Amino acid sequence: MKAIVMTGFGGPEVFAQAEVPYPELRPGHVIVRVAASSLNPLEIKIRSGIAAGSCPPMPAVLNMDFSGTIAEVGSGVSKFKAGDEVFGIGGGVGKMQGALAEYVLADADLIALKPKGISHETAALYPLISITAWEALMDGSVLEGAAKVLIHGVTGGVGHIAAQMAKMAGAQVYGTVTSVDKVSLAKEFGTDEVIIAGAETPDEYKERCTGGQGFDLVFDTVGGQNLANSFIASRIKGTVVTTNGRVSMDLSPMHQKALTLKVVFMAIPLVTGNGRKEQGEILHFIAKLIEEGKLRINKDVRSFCFDEIGDAHRYFEERKAKGKISLVSRF
């Protein structure tokens, strides 16, 4: 079958079209004819070598998100049948090859029926970012009693989904953006109060927005050194959630406020096999929210075909994208 493979680490030029073996059907899995995928920052990091440890065996087929039609169903799978239109997570990290191919092998626990009323191209934009936002905010009791929620990077892929989820839970949503031209987008997807990062210090916007008390919950989709700002913005005994905890820093500010820190890394079930069923259930809930018109996606004006993946990476790295980038198969 045809696929887009990565033969080494480097720039966008490392991608090439090639013939690769058709997936071997396994128990508990399905083989899906891929219609569309989408681009996530993780794929940029894998290609460049920053996240080389997450790369599938070379020649590597990347991309986790997909939407398509089931071609074959393995033994033990009862929820799906050949011909079902599904979306979900299909590899692209660890030992599993990804979705930039004619067909992808997917664990039946990591897929759900495609939401009715939307295209495969749109459906493929949702899985990774929606699961991440759900695990950050909707799992457990994180949002319980959280009247004021601050989301760093609120117009990003995960951020704008998280804003909608926080609003569904009844929270007052505040969000940081990097420039004034992103304010209207933030408000369109549910942010009540938009903060321009750098225009105010964390202490200043904490005082303005919370009377100095701090936010009940801070979801930091930026992470890294920005966690220091999240600790400042949080209230005493508040909660900070991040998707990027890869940083060495002094945790004294966190200790002094008795903060709870939660780290989200949605690829763990795909890599380890633990927690896949729960993520499939999340996708089912996501599909329902989409069908009910309660969850929307910010899609970029441009889309790319699989064989244009190098151009898609360049477009992303040049910061031209204003929304999630869709990838369409024309194999």
Coordinates of C-alpha atoms in Angstrom, one line a residue:
M1 CA 0.0 0.0 0.0
K2 CA 1.0 3.6 -0.4
A3 CA 2.2 5.6 2.6
I4 CA 4.2 8.8 3.4
V5 CA 7.3 7.7 5.3
M6 CA 10.0 9.5 7.2
T7 CA 13.5 8.1 6.5
G8 CA 15.4 10.1 9.1
F9 CA 15.3 13.1 11.4
G10 CA 15.6 16.6 10.0
G11 CA 13.6 19.2 8.1
P12 CA 10.3 18.8 6.2
E13 CA 12.3 17.3 3.3
V14 CA 12.7 13.9 5.1
F15 CA 9.2 12.8 3.9
A16 CA 8.7 10.6 0.8
Q17 CA 6.0 8.5 -0.7
A18 CA 6.7 4.7 -0.6
E19 CA 5.2 1.3 -0.8
V20 CA 4.9 -0.3 2.6
P21 CA 3.3 -3.6 3.8
Y22 CA -0.5 -3.7 4.3
P23 CA -1.2 -3.9 8.1
E24 CA -1.4 -7.3 9.7
L25 CA -4.8 -7.7 11.4
R26 CA -4.6 -8.4 15.1
P27 CA -7.2 -9.5 17.7
G28 CA -9.0 -6.5 19.2
H29 CA -8.0 -4.3 16.3
V30 CA -9.5 -3.0 13.0
I31 CA -7.9 -2.0 9.7
V32 CA -9.2 1.4 8.5
R33 CA -9.1 2.9 5.0
V34 CA -7.8 6.4 5.9
A35 CA -9.7 9.4 4.5
A36 CA -8.0 12.1 6.5
S37 CA -5.6 13.0 9.3
S38 CA -4.4 16.2 11.0
L39 CA -1.2 17.8 12.1
N40 CA -0.1 18.1 15.8
P41 CA 3.0 19.6 17.4
L42 CA 4.1 16.2 18.4
E43 CA 4.6 15.2 14.8
I44 CA 6.8 18.3 14.3
K45 CA 8.9 17.3 17.3
I46 CA 9.3 13.7 16.1
R47 CA 10.3 14.7 12.6
S48 CA 12.9 17.3 13.9
G49 CA 14.4 14.8 16.4
I50 CA 13.3 16.7 19.5
A51 CA 11.0 13.8 20.3
A52 CA 13.0 11.1 18.6
G53 CA 12.2 8.6 21.3
S54 CA 8.6 8.6 20.3
C55 CA 9.3 7.8 16.7
P56 CA 8.0 4.5 15.1
P57 CA 10.6 2.3 13.5
M58 CA 12.2 3.7 10.3
P59 CA 10.9 4.1 7.7
A60 CA 8.4 5.7 10.0
V61 CA 4.7 6.5 9.2
L62 CA 3.7 9.4 11.4
N63 CA 0.4 10.9 12.6
M64 CA -1.9 9.8 15.3
D65 CA -5.3 11.4 14.3
F66 CA -7.4 9.8 11.6
S67 CA -10.9 9.4 10.2
G68 CA -11.9 6.8 7.7
T69 CA -13.9 3.6 7.0
I70 CA -13.3 0.2 8.6
A71 CA -12.1 -2.3 6.0
E72 CA -11.5 -5.3 8.3
V73 CA -12.4 -6.3 11.9
G74 CA -10.2 -8.5 14.0
S75 CA -11.4 -11.2 16.4
G76 CA -12.9 -10.0 19.7
V77 CA -14.2 -6.8 18.2
S78 CA -18.0 -6.5 18.6
K79 CA -18.7 -2.8 18.7
F80 CA -17.6 -2.1 15.1
K81 CA -18.1 -3.8 11.7
A82 CA -16.6 -3.4 8.2
G83 CA -18.1 -0.3 6.5
D84 CA -18.4 1.7 9.7
E85 CA -17.1 5.3 9.5
V86 CA -14.8 5.9 12.5
F87 CA -12.4 8.4 13.9
G88 CA -9.7 8.0 16.5
I89 CA -6.0 7.4 17.3
G90 CA -4.1 5.1 15.0
G91 CA -0.4 4.9 15.9
G92 CA 2.3 7.2 14.8
V93 CA 4.3 6.9 18.0
G94 CA 6.2 4.1 19.7
K95 CA 6.0 0.8 17.9
M96 CA 2.8 1.5 15.9
Q97 CA 2.9 3.0 12.5
G98 CA 0.6 6.0 11.9
A99 CA -2.1 7.3 9.7
L100 CA -0.3 8.8 6.7
A101 CA -1.1 5.7 4.6
E102 CA -3.9 4.1 2.6
Y103 CA -4.7 1.9 5.6
V104 CA -4.0 2.1 9.4
L105 CA -4.2 -0.6 12.0
A106 CA -6.1 0.8 15.0
D107 CA -6.9 -0.6 18.4
A108 CA -10.7 -0.9 18.6
D109 CA -10.5 0.7 22.1
L110 CA -9.1 3.8 20.6
I111 CA -11.8 4.6 18.0
A112 CA -15.4 5.7 18.0
L113 CA -18.1 6.1 15.3
K114 CA -17.5 9.3 13.3
P115 CA -19.8 12.1 14.4
K116 CA -22.8 12.4 12.1
G117 CA -23.1 15.6 10.0
I118 CA -19.3 16.3 9.6
S119 CA -16.8 15.2 7.0
H120 CA -13.9 12.8 7.6
E121 CA -11.6 15.9 7.1
T122 CA -13.2 17.7 10.0
A123 CA -13.5 14.6 12.2
A124 CA -9.8 13.9 11.9
L125 CA -9.1 17.3 13.5
Y126 CA -10.5 16.3 16.9
P127 CA -9.1 13.1 18.5
L128 CA -5.7 14.1 20.0
I129 CA -6.6 17.6 21.2
S130 CA -10.0 16.6 22.4
I131 CA -8.8 13.6 24.4
T132 CA -6.0 15.9 25.9
A133 CA -8.5 18.6 26.9
W134 CA -10.9 16.0 28.4
E135 CA -8.2 14.3 30.4
A136 CA -7.0 17.7 31.7
L137 CA -10.4 19.0 32.8
M138 CA -13.1 16.4 32.7
D139 CA -11.4 13.4 34.3
G140 CA -12.1 13.1 38.0
S141 CA -13.0 16.1 40.0
V142 CA -10.6 18.7 38.6
L143 CA -13.3 21.2 37.6
E144 CA -15.4 20.6 40.7
G145 CA -15.8 23.9 42.5
A146 CA -13.6 25.7 39.9
A147 CA -15.5 28.9 39.4
K148 CA -12.7 30.7 37.7
V149 CA -10.5 28.8 35.2
L150 CA -7.4 30.2 33.5
I151 CA -6.2 28.6 30.2
H152 CA -2.8 29.5 28.9
G153 CA -2.7 29.3 25.1
V154 CA -6.4 29.5 24.9
T155 CA -6.6 29.8 21.1
G156 CA -4.3 26.8 20.5
G157 CA -5.6 23.3 19.5
V158 CA -6.0 22.0 23.0
G159 CA -6.8 25.4 24.5
H160 CA -9.8 26.3 22.4
I161 CA -11.3 22.8 23.0
A162 CA -10.6 23.2 26.8
A163 CA -12.3 26.6 26.9
Q164 CA -15.5 25.1 25.5
M165 CA -15.4 22.2 28.0
A166 CA -14.8 24.5 30.9
K167 CA -17.8 26.6 29.8
M168 CA -20.0 23.4 29.7
A169 CA -19.0 22.8 33.3
G170 CA -20.2 26.2 34.3
A171 CA -16.9 27.9 34.9
Q172 CA -15.9 31.5 34.2
V173 CA -13.2 31.1 31.5
Y174 CA -10.1 33.3 31.3
G175 CA -7.4 32.8 28.7
T176 CA -4.0 34.1 27.6
V177 CA -3.1 34.8 24.0
T178 CA 0.1 36.1 22.5
S179 CA -1.4 39.0 20.5
V180 CA -4.4 41.3 20.2
D181 CA -5.5 39.7 16.9
K182 CA -6.3 36.5 18.7
V183 CA -8.8 38.1 21.1
S184 CA -11.9 37.6 18.9
L185 CA -11.0 34.0 18.2
A186 CA -10.7 33.3 21.9
K187 CA -14.1 34.8 22.6
E188 CA -15.7 32.9 19.7
F189 CA -14.8 29.6 21.4
G190 CA -16.0 30.5 24.9
T191 CA -13.4 32.6 26.7
D192 CA -15.0 35.3 28.8
E193 CA -12.0 37.4 29.6
V194 CA -8.9 37.5 27.3
I195 CA -5.5 38.3 28.7
I196 CA -2.6 39.5 26.4
A197 CA 0.5 37.6 27.6
G198 CA 3.2 40.1 28.3
A199 CA 0.9 43.1 28.6
E200 CA 0.4 42.3 32.3
T201 CA 2.3 40.3 34.8
P202 CA 0.6 37.3 36.4
D203 CA 0.3 39.2 39.6
E204 CA -1.4 42.1 37.8
Y205 CA -4.0 40.0 35.9
K206 CA -4.6 37.9 39.0
E207 CA -5.5 41.0 40.9
R208 CA -7.6 42.4 38.1
C209 CA -9.5 39.2 37.4
T210 CA -9.8 37.6 40.8
G211 CA -9.3 40.4 43.3
G212 CA -5.9 38.9 44.1
Q213 CA -7.3 35.6 45.3
G214 CA -6.0 33.6 42.3
F215 CA -7.7 31.2 39.8
D216 CA -9.3 28.0 41.1
L217 CA -7.8 26.0 38.1
V218 CA -5.0 26.9 35.7
F219 CA -4.6 24.8 32.6
D220 CA -1.2 25.5 31.1
T221 CA -1.0 24.3 27.5
V222 CA 2.3 26.1 27.2
G223 CA 4.1 24.6 30.1
G224 CA 7.8 24.6 30.6
Q225 CA 9.0 27.8 32.2
N226 CA 5.5 29.2 31.9
L227 CA 4.5 27.0 34.8
A228 CA 6.1 29.6 37.1
N229 CA 3.4 32.0 35.8
S230 CA 0.7 29.4 36.5
F231 CA 1.9 29.0 40.1
I232 CA 1.6 32.7 40.6
A233 CA -1.8 33.0 39.0
S234 CA -3.3 30.1 41.1
R235 CA -5.1 30.5 44.3
I236 CA -4.0 28.9 47.5
K237 CA -4.8 25.1 47.3
G238 CA -5.6 25.5 43.7
T239 CA -4.9 23.1 40.8
V240 CA -2.5 23.5 37.9
V241 CA -2.8 21.2 35.0
T242 CA -0.2 21.1 32.2
T243 CA 0.6 19.3 29.0
N244 CA 4.3 20.1 29.2
G245 CA 6.1 19.3 32.4
R246 CA 9.5 18.8 30.8
V247 CA 11.3 21.4 32.8
S248 CA 13.6 21.8 35.8
M249 CA 12.4 24.5 38.2
D250 CA 12.1 25.5 41.8
L251 CA 8.8 24.2 43.1
S252 CA 8.8 26.4 46.2
P253 CA 6.0 28.7 45.0
M254 CA 3.9 25.6 44.5
H255 CA 4.7 24.3 47.9
Q256 CA 3.9 27.7 49.6
K257 CA 0.4 27.6 48.1
A258 CA -0.1 23.8 48.6
L259 CA -1.0 23.5 44.9
T260 CA -2.0 20.3 43.1
L261 CA -0.1 19.7 39.9
K262 CA -1.5 17.4 37.2
V263 CA 0.4 16.4 34.1
V264 CA -1.5 15.2 31.0
F265 CA 0.2 13.1 28.3
M266 CA -2.5 11.5 26.2
A267 CA -0.1 9.3 24.2
I268 CA 0.6 7.0 27.2
P269 CA -2.2 4.5 26.4
L270 CA -1.0 4.2 22.8
V271 CA 2.6 3.6 23.8
T272 CA 2.0 1.4 26.9
G273 CA -1.4 -0.2 26.2
N274 CA -2.8 1.0 29.5
G275 CA -5.9 3.1 29.5
R276 CA -7.0 2.7 25.9
K277 CA -10.6 1.8 26.6
E278 CA -11.0 4.9 28.6
Q279 CA -9.8 7.1 25.7
G280 CA -12.2 5.3 23.4
E281 CA -15.0 6.2 25.8
I282 CA -13.9 9.8 25.7
L283 CA -14.0 9.8 21.9
H284 CA -17.6 8.5 22.2
F285 CA -18.5 11.5 24.4
I286 CA -16.7 13.9 22.1
A287 CA -18.7 12.6 19.1
K288 CA -21.9 13.2 21.0
L289 CA -20.9 16.7 21.9
I290 CA -20.0 17.4 18.3
E291 CA -23.4 16.0 17.0
E292 CA -25.2 18.2 19.6
G293 CA -23.4 21.3 18.4
K294 CA -21.7 21.8 21.8
L295 CA -18.1 21.3 20.6
R296 CA -16.6 23.1 17.6
I297 CA -13.2 23.1 16.0
N298 CA -11.0 25.9 14.7
K299 CA -9.9 24.6 11.3
D300 CA -7.2 26.4 9.4
V301 CA -8.2 27.8 6.0
R302 CA -5.6 25.6 4.3
S303 CA -5.6 21.9 4.1
F304 CA -2.9 19.6 2.6
C305 CA -2.9 16.2 0.9
F306 CA -0.8 13.5 2.5
D307 CA 1.9 13.9 -0.2
E308 CA 2.2 17.6 0.7
I309 CA 3.0 16.8 4.4
G310 CA 6.4 18.6 4.1
D311 CA 4.6 21.7 3.0
A312 CA 2.2 21.3 5.9
H313 CA 5.1 21.1 8.4
R314 CA 6.7 24.2 6.9
Y315 CA 3.4 26.1 7.1
F316 CA 3.1 25.1 10.7
E317 CA 6.7 26.0 11.6
E318 CA 6.4 29.4 9.9
R319 CA 3.5 30.1 12.2
K320 CA 1.1 30.7 9.3
A321 CA -1.6 28.4 10.7
K322 CA -4.5 30.1 12.4
G323 CA -6.2 26.8 13.2
K324 CA -5.8 23.0 13.2
I325 CA -4.3 21.8 9.9
S326 CA -6.2 19.1 8.1
L327 CA -4.5 16.4 5.9
V328 CA -6.5 14.6 3.2
S329 CA -5.6 11.3 1.6
R330 CA -5.7 11.1 -2.2
F331 CA -4.1 7.7 -2.5

